[in-house]
Short mmCIF file of C-alpha atoms in Angstrom, two decimals:
data_model
loop_
_atom_site.label_atom_id
_atom_site.label_comp_id
_atom_site.label_asym_id
_atom_site.label_seq_id
_atom_site.Cartn_x
_atom_site.Cartn_y
_atom_site.Cartn_z
CA UNK A 386 -2.27 -30.08 -21.16
CA UNK A 387 -2.58 -26.36 -20.34
CA UNK A 388 -1.73 -27.10 -16.72
CA UNK A 389 1.41 -28.91 -17.82
CA UNK A 390 2.40 -26.05 -20.12
CA UNK A 391 2.04 -23.61 -17.23
CA UNK A 392 4.39 -25.68 -15.10
CA UNK A 393 6.90 -25.97 -17.94
CA UNK A 394 7.03 -22.22 -18.55
CA UNK A 395 7.42 -21.58 -14.81
CA UNK A 396 10.44 -23.90 -14.83
CA UNK A 397 11.95 -21.98 -17.74
CA UNK A 398 11.24 -18.66 -16.06
CA UNK A 399 13.01 -19.69 -12.87
CA UNK A 400 9.88 -19.31 -10.78
CA UNK A 401 9.25 -22.92 -9.79
CA UNK A 402 12.41 -23.56 -7.76
CA UNK A 403 14.22 -21.42 -5.23
CA UNK A 404 17.74 -21.74 -6.65
CA UNK A 405 17.34 -22.24 -10.38
CA UNK A 406 20.12 -19.77 -11.21
CA UNK A 407 22.20 -20.11 -8.05
CA UNK A 408 22.89 -17.46 -5.45
CA UNK A 409 24.51 -14.07 -5.15
CA UNK A 410 25.87 -11.95 -7.95
CA UNK A 411 26.60 -14.99 -10.12
CA UNK A 412 22.98 -16.11 -9.77
CA UNK A 413 21.85 -12.61 -10.75
CA UNK A 414 24.05 -12.67 -13.84
CA UNK A 415 22.80 -16.12 -14.83
CA UNK A 416 19.19 -15.03 -14.38
CA UNK A 417 19.62 -12.03 -16.71
CA UNK A 418 21.51 -14.07 -19.30
CA UNK A 419 18.80 -16.73 -19.23
CA UNK A 420 15.84 -14.36 -19.34
CA UNK A 421 17.44 -12.20 -22.05
CA UNK A 422 16.37 -8.94 -20.41
CA UNK A 423 15.01 -7.51 -17.18
CA UNK A 424 12.80 -4.45 -17.55
CA UNK A 425 13.69 -1.24 -15.72
CA UNK A 426 10.86 0.87 -14.32
CA UNK A 427 10.83 4.04 -12.25
CA UNK A 428 7.66 3.41 -10.21
CA UNK A 429 8.67 2.97 -6.57
CA UNK A 430 5.38 2.27 -4.75
CA UNK A 431 7.12 -0.98 -3.90
CA UNK A 432 10.71 -1.88 -4.80
CA UNK A 433 11.35 -1.11 -8.46
CA UNK A 434 10.59 -3.72 -11.11
CA UNK A 435 14.16 -4.64 -12.10
CA UNK A 436 15.01 -5.50 -8.49
CA UNK A 437 11.65 -7.19 -7.83
CA UNK A 438 11.96 -9.48 -10.87
CA UNK A 439 15.41 -10.68 -9.83
CA UNK A 440 14.54 -10.95 -6.13
CA UNK A 441 11.89 -13.51 -7.03
CA UNK A 442 14.48 -15.67 -8.81
CA UNK A 443 17.73 -15.26 -6.86
CA UNK A 444 17.39 -16.23 -3.17
CA UNK A 445 19.89 -13.74 -1.72
CA UNK A 446 19.51 -11.03 -4.35
CA UNK A 447 21.05 -7.69 -3.37
CA UNK A 448 20.20 -4.29 -4.85
CA UNK A 449 23.90 -3.67 -5.52
CA UNK A 450 24.22 -6.66 -7.85
CA UNK A 451 23.10 -4.77 -10.96
CA UNK A 452 25.61 -1.92 -10.58
CA UNK A 453 28.36 -4.45 -9.90
CA UNK A 454 27.51 -6.49 -13.01
CA UNK A 455 27.43 -3.33 -15.15
CA UNK A 456 30.85 -2.32 -13.82
CA UNK A 457 32.16 -5.84 -14.44
CA UNK A 458 30.85 -5.49 -18.03
CA UNK A 459 28.61 -8.57 -17.81
CA UNK A 460 25.37 -6.64 -18.45
CA UNK A 461 24.39 -3.29 -19.95
CA UNK A 462 21.40 -0.98 -20.16
CA UNK A 463 19.56 -0.38 -23.39
CA UNK A 464 16.14 -0.64 -24.98
CA UNK A 465 14.46 -4.01 -25.56
CA UNK A 466 10.71 -3.41 -25.78
CA UNK A 467 11.35 -0.94 -22.95
CA UNK A 468 14.36 0.19 -20.91
CA UNK A 469 16.10 -2.96 -19.69
CA UNK A 470 19.20 -4.66 -18.38
CA UNK A 471 20.56 -6.96 -21.07
CA UNK A 472 23.39 -9.55 -21.17
CA UNK A 473 26.62 -8.09 -22.55
CA UNK A 474 26.78 -11.29 -24.64
CA UNK A 475 23.90 -9.85 -26.69
CA UNK A 476 25.35 -6.36 -27.18
CA UNK A 477 25.71 -6.68 -30.97
CA UNK A 478 21.95 -7.19 -31.30
CA UNK A 479 21.41 -3.66 -29.99
CA UNK A 480 23.56 -2.26 -32.82
CA UNK A 481 20.79 -2.14 -35.49
CA UNK A 482 18.60 0.05 -33.28
CA UNK A 483 21.56 2.26 -32.36
CA UNK A 484 22.29 2.74 -36.05
CA UNK A 485 18.63 3.50 -36.79
CA UNK A 486 18.56 6.17 -34.05
CA UNK A 487 21.72 7.73 -35.44
CA UNK A 488 20.06 7.87 -38.87
CA UNK A 489 16.99 9.59 -37.33
CA UNK A 490 14.68 6.68 -38.14
CA UNK A 491 13.06 6.66 -34.67
CA UNK A 492 10.70 9.55 -34.01
CA UNK A 493 11.06 9.20 -30.23
CA UNK A 494 14.85 9.46 -30.23
CA UNK A 495 15.83 12.25 -32.57
CA UNK A 496 15.41 15.41 -30.50
CA UNK A 497 19.06 15.92 -29.58
CA UNK A 498 20.79 19.21 -30.27
CA UNK A 499 23.94 18.63 -32.37
CA UNK A 500 25.98 21.27 -30.55
CA UNK A 501 24.95 20.04 -27.13
CA UNK A 502 25.64 16.44 -28.07
CA UNK A 503 29.17 17.28 -29.16
CA UNK A 504 29.69 19.31 -25.99
CA UNK A 505 28.54 16.39 -23.84
CA UNK A 506 30.97 14.02 -25.57
CA UNK A 507 33.82 16.49 -25.16
CA UNK A 508 32.95 16.95 -21.49
CA UNK A 509 33.00 13.20 -20.82
CA UNK A 510 36.27 12.72 -22.73
CA UNK A 511 37.86 15.54 -20.74
CA UNK A 512 36.36 15.16 -17.27
CA UNK A 513 35.12 11.57 -17.17
CA UNK A 514 31.76 10.18 -16.10
CA UNK A 515 28.79 12.57 -16.16
CA UNK A 516 25.33 12.92 -14.67
CA UNK A 517 22.67 15.24 -16.02
CA UNK A 518 23.02 17.52 -12.99
CA UNK A 519 26.79 17.81 -13.48
CA UNK A 520 26.48 20.24 -16.40
CA UNK A 521 27.44 23.78 -15.30
CA UNK A 522 27.76 27.31 -16.79
CA UNK A 523 31.47 26.82 -17.45
CA UNK A 524 30.46 24.60 -20.34
CA UNK A 525 28.05 27.20 -21.74
CA UNK A 526 24.98 25.38 -20.50
CA UNK A 527 23.31 26.70 -17.38
CA UNK A 528 21.61 24.13 -15.25
CA UNK A 529 18.28 25.92 -15.28
CA UNK A 530 18.20 26.62 -19.01
CA UNK A 531 19.23 23.14 -19.99
CA UNK A 532 16.99 21.36 -17.53
CA UNK A 533 13.93 23.49 -18.16
CA UNK A 534 14.19 23.46 -21.93
CA UNK A 535 14.73 19.71 -22.03
CA UNK A 536 17.28 20.08 -24.83
CA UNK A 537 20.10 18.70 -22.69
CA UNK A 538 18.07 15.75 -21.49
CA UNK A 539 17.07 14.92 -25.08
CA UNK A 540 20.65 15.28 -26.27
CA UNK A 541 21.91 12.96 -23.55
CA UNK A 542 19.16 10.46 -24.35
CA UNK A 543 19.95 10.50 -28.05
CA UNK A 544 23.67 9.95 -27.44
CA UNK A 545 22.71 6.98 -25.27
CA UNK A 546 20.22 5.54 -27.74
CA UNK A 547 22.60 5.84 -30.69
CA UNK A 548 25.32 4.07 -28.72
CA UNK A 549 27.88 6.86 -28.20
CA UNK A 550 27.57 6.75 -24.41
CA UNK A 551 26.34 4.15 -21.93
CA UNK A 552 24.99 4.09 -18.41
CA UNK A 553 27.90 2.90 -16.30
CA UNK A 554 26.05 2.95 -12.96
CA UNK A 555 22.90 4.14 -11.20
CA UNK A 556 22.54 5.87 -7.87
CA UNK A 557 18.93 5.02 -7.16
CA UNK A 558 17.39 6.01 -10.48
CA UNK A 559 19.99 8.68 -11.25
CA UNK A 560 22.05 7.62 -14.25
CA UNK A 561 25.81 8.04 -14.60
CA UNK A 562 27.14 8.07 -18.17
CA UNK A 563 30.48 7.24 -19.73
CA UNK A 564 31.81 6.71 -23.25
CA UNK A 565 30.75 3.39 -24.73
CA UNK A 566 34.38 2.38 -25.33
CA UNK A 567 34.92 2.48 -21.56
CA UNK A 568 31.87 0.33 -20.79
CA UNK A 569 32.21 -2.69 -23.08
CA UNK A 570 34.82 -5.47 -23.13
CA UNK A 571 37.64 -5.09 -25.62
CA UNK A 572 36.92 -8.49 -27.19
CA UNK A 573 33.19 -8.01 -27.69
CA UNK A 574 31.62 -8.95 -31.03
CA UNK A 575 30.60 -5.73 -32.81
CA UNK A 576 29.51 -7.34 -36.08
CA UNK A 577 26.22 -5.82 -37.23
CA UNK A 578 23.66 -8.64 -37.40
CA UNK A 579 21.59 -9.09 -40.54
CA UNK A 580 17.82 -9.53 -40.36
CA UNK A 581 18.09 -13.35 -40.10
CA UNK A 582 20.67 -13.10 -37.30
CA UNK A 583 18.44 -10.69 -35.41
CA UNK A 584 15.31 -12.82 -35.82
CA UNK A 585 17.28 -15.87 -34.69
CA UNK A 586 18.42 -13.98 -31.61
CA UNK A 587 14.81 -13.09 -30.73
CA UNK A 588 13.70 -16.67 -31.31
CA UNK A 589 16.48 -18.23 -29.22
CA UNK A 590 15.94 -15.75 -26.41
CA UNK A 591 12.22 -16.53 -26.27
CA UNK A 592 12.77 -20.29 -26.53
CA UNK A 593 15.34 -20.27 -23.74
CA UNK A 594 13.50 -17.93 -21.38
CA UNK A 595 9.98 -19.25 -21.82
CA UNK A 596 9.96 -22.57 -23.65
CA UNK A 597 6.24 -22.02 -24.25
CA UNK A 598 5.36 -19.07 -26.46
CA UNK A 599 3.13 -17.56 -29.15
CA UNK A 600 3.80 -15.97 -32.53
CA UNK A 601 3.01 -12.49 -31.19
CA UNK A 602 5.47 -13.02 -28.38
CA UNK A 603 8.23 -13.81 -30.88
CA UNK A 604 7.76 -10.53 -32.76
CA UNK A 605 6.72 -8.45 -29.75
CA UNK A 606 6.75 -4.80 -30.92
CA UNK A 607 9.12 -5.73 -33.79
CA UNK A 608 7.25 -4.46 -36.84
CA UNK A 609 8.06 -4.77 -40.53
CA UNK A 610 7.63 -7.43 -43.17
CA UNK A 611 11.34 -8.33 -43.21
CA UNK A 612 11.47 -9.34 -39.55
CA UNK A 613 8.17 -11.23 -39.81
CA UNK A 614 9.36 -13.14 -42.88
CA UNK A 615 12.70 -13.99 -41.26
CA UNK A 616 10.99 -15.12 -38.05
CA UNK A 617 8.47 -17.21 -39.97
CA UNK A 618 11.32 -18.98 -41.82
CA UNK A 619 13.09 -19.75 -38.52
CA UNK A 620 9.86 -20.96 -36.92
CA UNK A 621 9.11 -23.27 -39.85
CA UNK A 622 12.65 -24.67 -39.83
CA UNK A 623 12.34 -25.40 -36.11
CA UNK A 624 9.01 -27.14 -36.67
CA UNK A 625 10.43 -29.20 -39.55
CA UNK A 626 13.34 -30.27 -37.35
CA UNK A 627 10.90 -31.20 -34.57
CA UNK A 628 12.78 -28.87 -32.22
CA UNK A 629 9.46 -27.27 -31.30
CA UNK A 630 5.88 -28.49 -31.44
CA UNK A 631 2.52 -26.80 -31.86
CA UNK A 632 -0.19 -27.29 -29.27
CA UNK A 633 -3.66 -25.85 -29.35
CA UNK A 634 -4.55 -23.91 -26.21
CA UNK A 635 -8.00 -24.20 -24.65
CA UNK A 636 -9.00 -20.96 -26.36
CA UNK A 637 -7.91 -22.29 -29.75
CA UNK A 638 -4.70 -20.26 -29.89
CA UNK A 639 -1.51 -21.82 -31.27
CA UNK A 640 1.15 -22.36 -28.63
CA UNK A 641 4.70 -23.32 -29.57
CA UNK A 642 6.61 -25.54 -27.14
CA UNK A 643 10.24 -26.58 -26.86
CA UNK A 644 10.19 -30.33 -27.66
CA UNK A 645 12.78 -31.04 -24.95
CA UNK A 646 10.45 -29.57 -22.35
CA UNK A 647 7.68 -31.97 -23.32
CA UNK A 648 9.86 -34.82 -22.08
CA UNK A 649 9.59 -33.43 -18.55
CA UNK A 650 6.81 -34.29 -16.14
CA UNK A 651 6.87 -31.41 -13.67
CA UNK A 652 5.25 -31.98 -10.31
CA UNK A 653 2.83 -29.43 -8.87
CA UNK A 654 4.29 -27.00 -6.35
CA UNK A 655 2.55 -24.71 -3.90
CA UNK A 656 5.05 -21.88 -3.81
CA UNK A 657 3.53 -18.40 -3.56
CA UNK A 658 5.16 -15.34 -5.13
CA UNK A 659 4.09 -11.73 -5.49
CA UNK A 660 5.15 -10.75 -9.00
CA UNK A 661 6.09 -7.38 -10.41
CA UNK A 662 3.62 -6.02 -12.99
CA UNK A 663 6.65 -5.95 -15.34
CA UNK A 664 7.75 -9.51 -14.61
CA UNK A 665 8.86 -11.46 -17.69
CA UNK A 666 6.17 -14.05 -16.99
CA UNK A 667 3.25 -11.63 -17.24
CA UNK A 668 4.42 -9.02 -19.74
CA UNK A 669 3.01 -10.87 -22.79
CA UNK A 670 -0.71 -10.47 -22.14
CA UNK A 671 -1.96 -12.69 -24.98
CA UNK A 672 0.10 -15.68 -23.84
CA UNK A 673 -0.83 -14.96 -20.22
CA UNK A 674 -4.50 -15.22 -21.12
CA UNK A 675 -4.05 -18.42 -23.14
CA UNK A 676 -1.95 -20.28 -20.56
CA UNK A 677 -3.09 -18.87 -17.23
CA UNK A 678 -6.60 -17.60 -18.11
CA UNK A 679 -5.51 -14.39 -16.43
CA UNK A 680 -6.45 -11.04 -17.92
CA UNK A 681 -4.28 -8.34 -16.46
CA UNK A 682 -3.40 -4.71 -16.96
CA UNK A 683 -1.48 -2.23 -14.86
CA UNK A 684 -3.89 0.36 -13.50
CA UNK A 685 -1.37 3.03 -12.49
CA UNK A 686 -1.88 4.43 -16.00
CA UNK A 687 -5.67 4.38 -15.62
CA UNK A 688 -7.61 7.35 -14.14
CA UNK A 689 -8.29 6.75 -10.44
CA UNK A 690 -12.07 6.57 -10.82
CA UNK A 691 -11.72 3.84 -13.47
CA UNK A 692 -9.40 1.54 -11.53
CA UNK A 693 -10.85 -1.82 -10.52
CA UNK A 694 -8.07 -3.42 -8.50
CA UNK A 695 -5.73 -0.60 -7.48
CA UNK A 696 -2.84 1.63 -8.49
CA UNK A 697 -0.05 -0.98 -8.63
CA UNK A 698 -1.59 -4.41 -8.16
CA UNK A 699 0.85 -7.31 -8.08
CA UNK A 700 -0.17 -10.64 -9.65
CA UNK A 701 -0.17 -13.47 -7.12
CA UNK A 702 1.43 -16.69 -8.38
CA UNK A 703 0.31 -19.69 -6.35
CA UNK A 704 1.59 -23.03 -7.54
CA UNK A 705 1.06 -23.04 -11.30
CA UNK A 706 -1.81 -20.54 -11.26
CA UNK A 707 -2.19 -16.78 -11.08
CA UNK A 708 -4.93 -16.56 -8.48
CA UNK A 709 -5.42 -12.87 -7.77
CA UNK A 710 -4.00 -9.41 -7.25
CA UNK A 711 -2.65 -7.53 -4.27
CA UNK A 712 -2.13 -3.76 -4.13
CA UNK A 713 0.75 -2.86 -1.83
CA UNK A 714 2.53 0.36 -0.90
CA UNK A 715 5.82 0.61 0.97
CA UNK A 716 5.98 3.49 3.46
CA UNK A 717 9.73 3.32 3.95
CA UNK A 718 10.01 6.22 6.40
CA UNK A 719 7.59 4.40 8.70
CA UNK A 720 9.03 0.98 7.76
CA UNK A 721 5.51 -0.18 7.00
CA UNK A 722 4.20 -2.18 4.07
CA UNK A 723 0.58 -1.24 3.51
CA UNK A 724 -1.73 -3.79 1.89
CA UNK A 725 -4.25 -1.50 0.25
CA UNK A 726 -6.43 -4.23 -1.27
CA UNK A 727 -6.50 -7.94 -2.00
CA UNK A 728 -8.53 -9.59 -4.77
CA UNK A 729 -8.71 -13.38 -4.91
CA UNK A 730 -10.02 -14.48 -8.32
CA UNK A 731 -9.58 -18.23 -7.99
CA UNK A 732 -12.09 -19.57 -5.47
CA UNK A 733 -10.94 -23.21 -5.83
CA UNK A 734 -7.74 -22.81 -3.84
CA UNK A 735 -7.36 -24.06 -0.28
CA UNK A 736 -8.10 -20.79 1.50
CA UNK A 737 -6.51 -21.74 4.81
CA UNK A 738 -3.26 -22.89 3.21
CA UNK A 739 -3.21 -19.96 0.80
CA UNK A 740 -3.57 -17.28 3.48
CA UNK A 741 -0.96 -18.95 5.63
CA UNK A 742 1.54 -18.83 2.75
CA UNK A 743 0.48 -15.30 1.78
CA UNK A 744 1.21 -14.11 5.31
CA UNK A 745 4.71 -15.60 5.15
CA UNK A 746 5.38 -14.13 1.71
CA UNK A 747 4.17 -10.69 2.77
CA UNK A 748 6.66 -10.76 5.64
CA UNK A 749 9.44 -11.61 3.20
CA UNK A 750 8.24 -8.96 0.75
CA UNK A 751 8.06 -6.34 3.50
CA UNK A 752 11.69 -7.01 4.44
CA UNK A 753 12.70 -6.71 0.78
CA UNK A 754 11.02 -3.29 0.73
CA UNK A 755 12.83 -2.10 3.86
CA UNK A 756 9.76 -2.50 6.06
CA UNK A 757 9.39 -4.18 9.43
CA UNK A 758 5.63 -4.35 9.79
CA UNK A 759 2.56 -4.92 7.63
CA UNK A 760 -0.58 -2.81 7.77
CA UNK A 761 -3.81 -4.18 6.27
CA UNK A 762 -6.53 -1.84 5.03
CA UNK A 763 -10.16 -2.73 5.63
#
């Protein structure tokens, strides 16, 4: 049964077929709307996470697709459990957190200076879009003083988090800001969701994107008795309606499954993909362990002498199993993808077939990273 559940969740995640969401910018939009979010990360050892996640799901994905979709007002940037691209269809579900930031209920997003925040808003209204480095002495903020003190950066971040401004494009990782009213469609639903609405949104997003999930996944980083009670009521109603079913994983953990998925009989596939450490499939570690028997953590945050697998090891998806980790580094100036280390944890795979497919996938991954050749260490 666990094997079948793995295949079902891979179908829902768009990782079992090459054109689940279609191609081009429309395929990119569909992928984000289906997944509910795509995490943004700044680490650039290989191509950044938000591009990597979509590249694995949209055959002809282009790095310009995200900026284009933001400008077309189909997606927006905000905070999910981390910085993320989100469907514009779900904008109203970001409103509770924006309101909480404005009321100083988040300790991480309340360091803005009131005067600077007002000055930033005035500057954008007067001069248009703004980047952090655009602030100049004419507006009573010197670049050095603002940058070094961090007050300007915090003020900009607070305005963003409380919903007064939005990121309207990125140049690499440099953000360009504009007033929110210029970045959202005129007909968008701005009704503040109640706690039941919000819990229902989280449930439906998880059900759609994964189909196979755990309780902890449903309330991932969403603390508070109110949200837990609302989610529990929704979960129970779904169970009573037989819309979802409970299955016991091999480790005894409860796994919830979309009943419609259980009607499918997915065939095994031998596709090989190198996943981002922030891929939606692997981000929920508890579920990953229960379904894939794969214990994983990102070691770039671990001191070098305590790393086991490498700085930025990518999980290797082979068929319906996560079979190992590969640590890669793109040397773009030399157009070389360096394979620093490779760790195969599943010894039952057909080694000859696996390494043949890994070679092909590394060539594809190298091209995605702007590299022409592959260099193996050891």
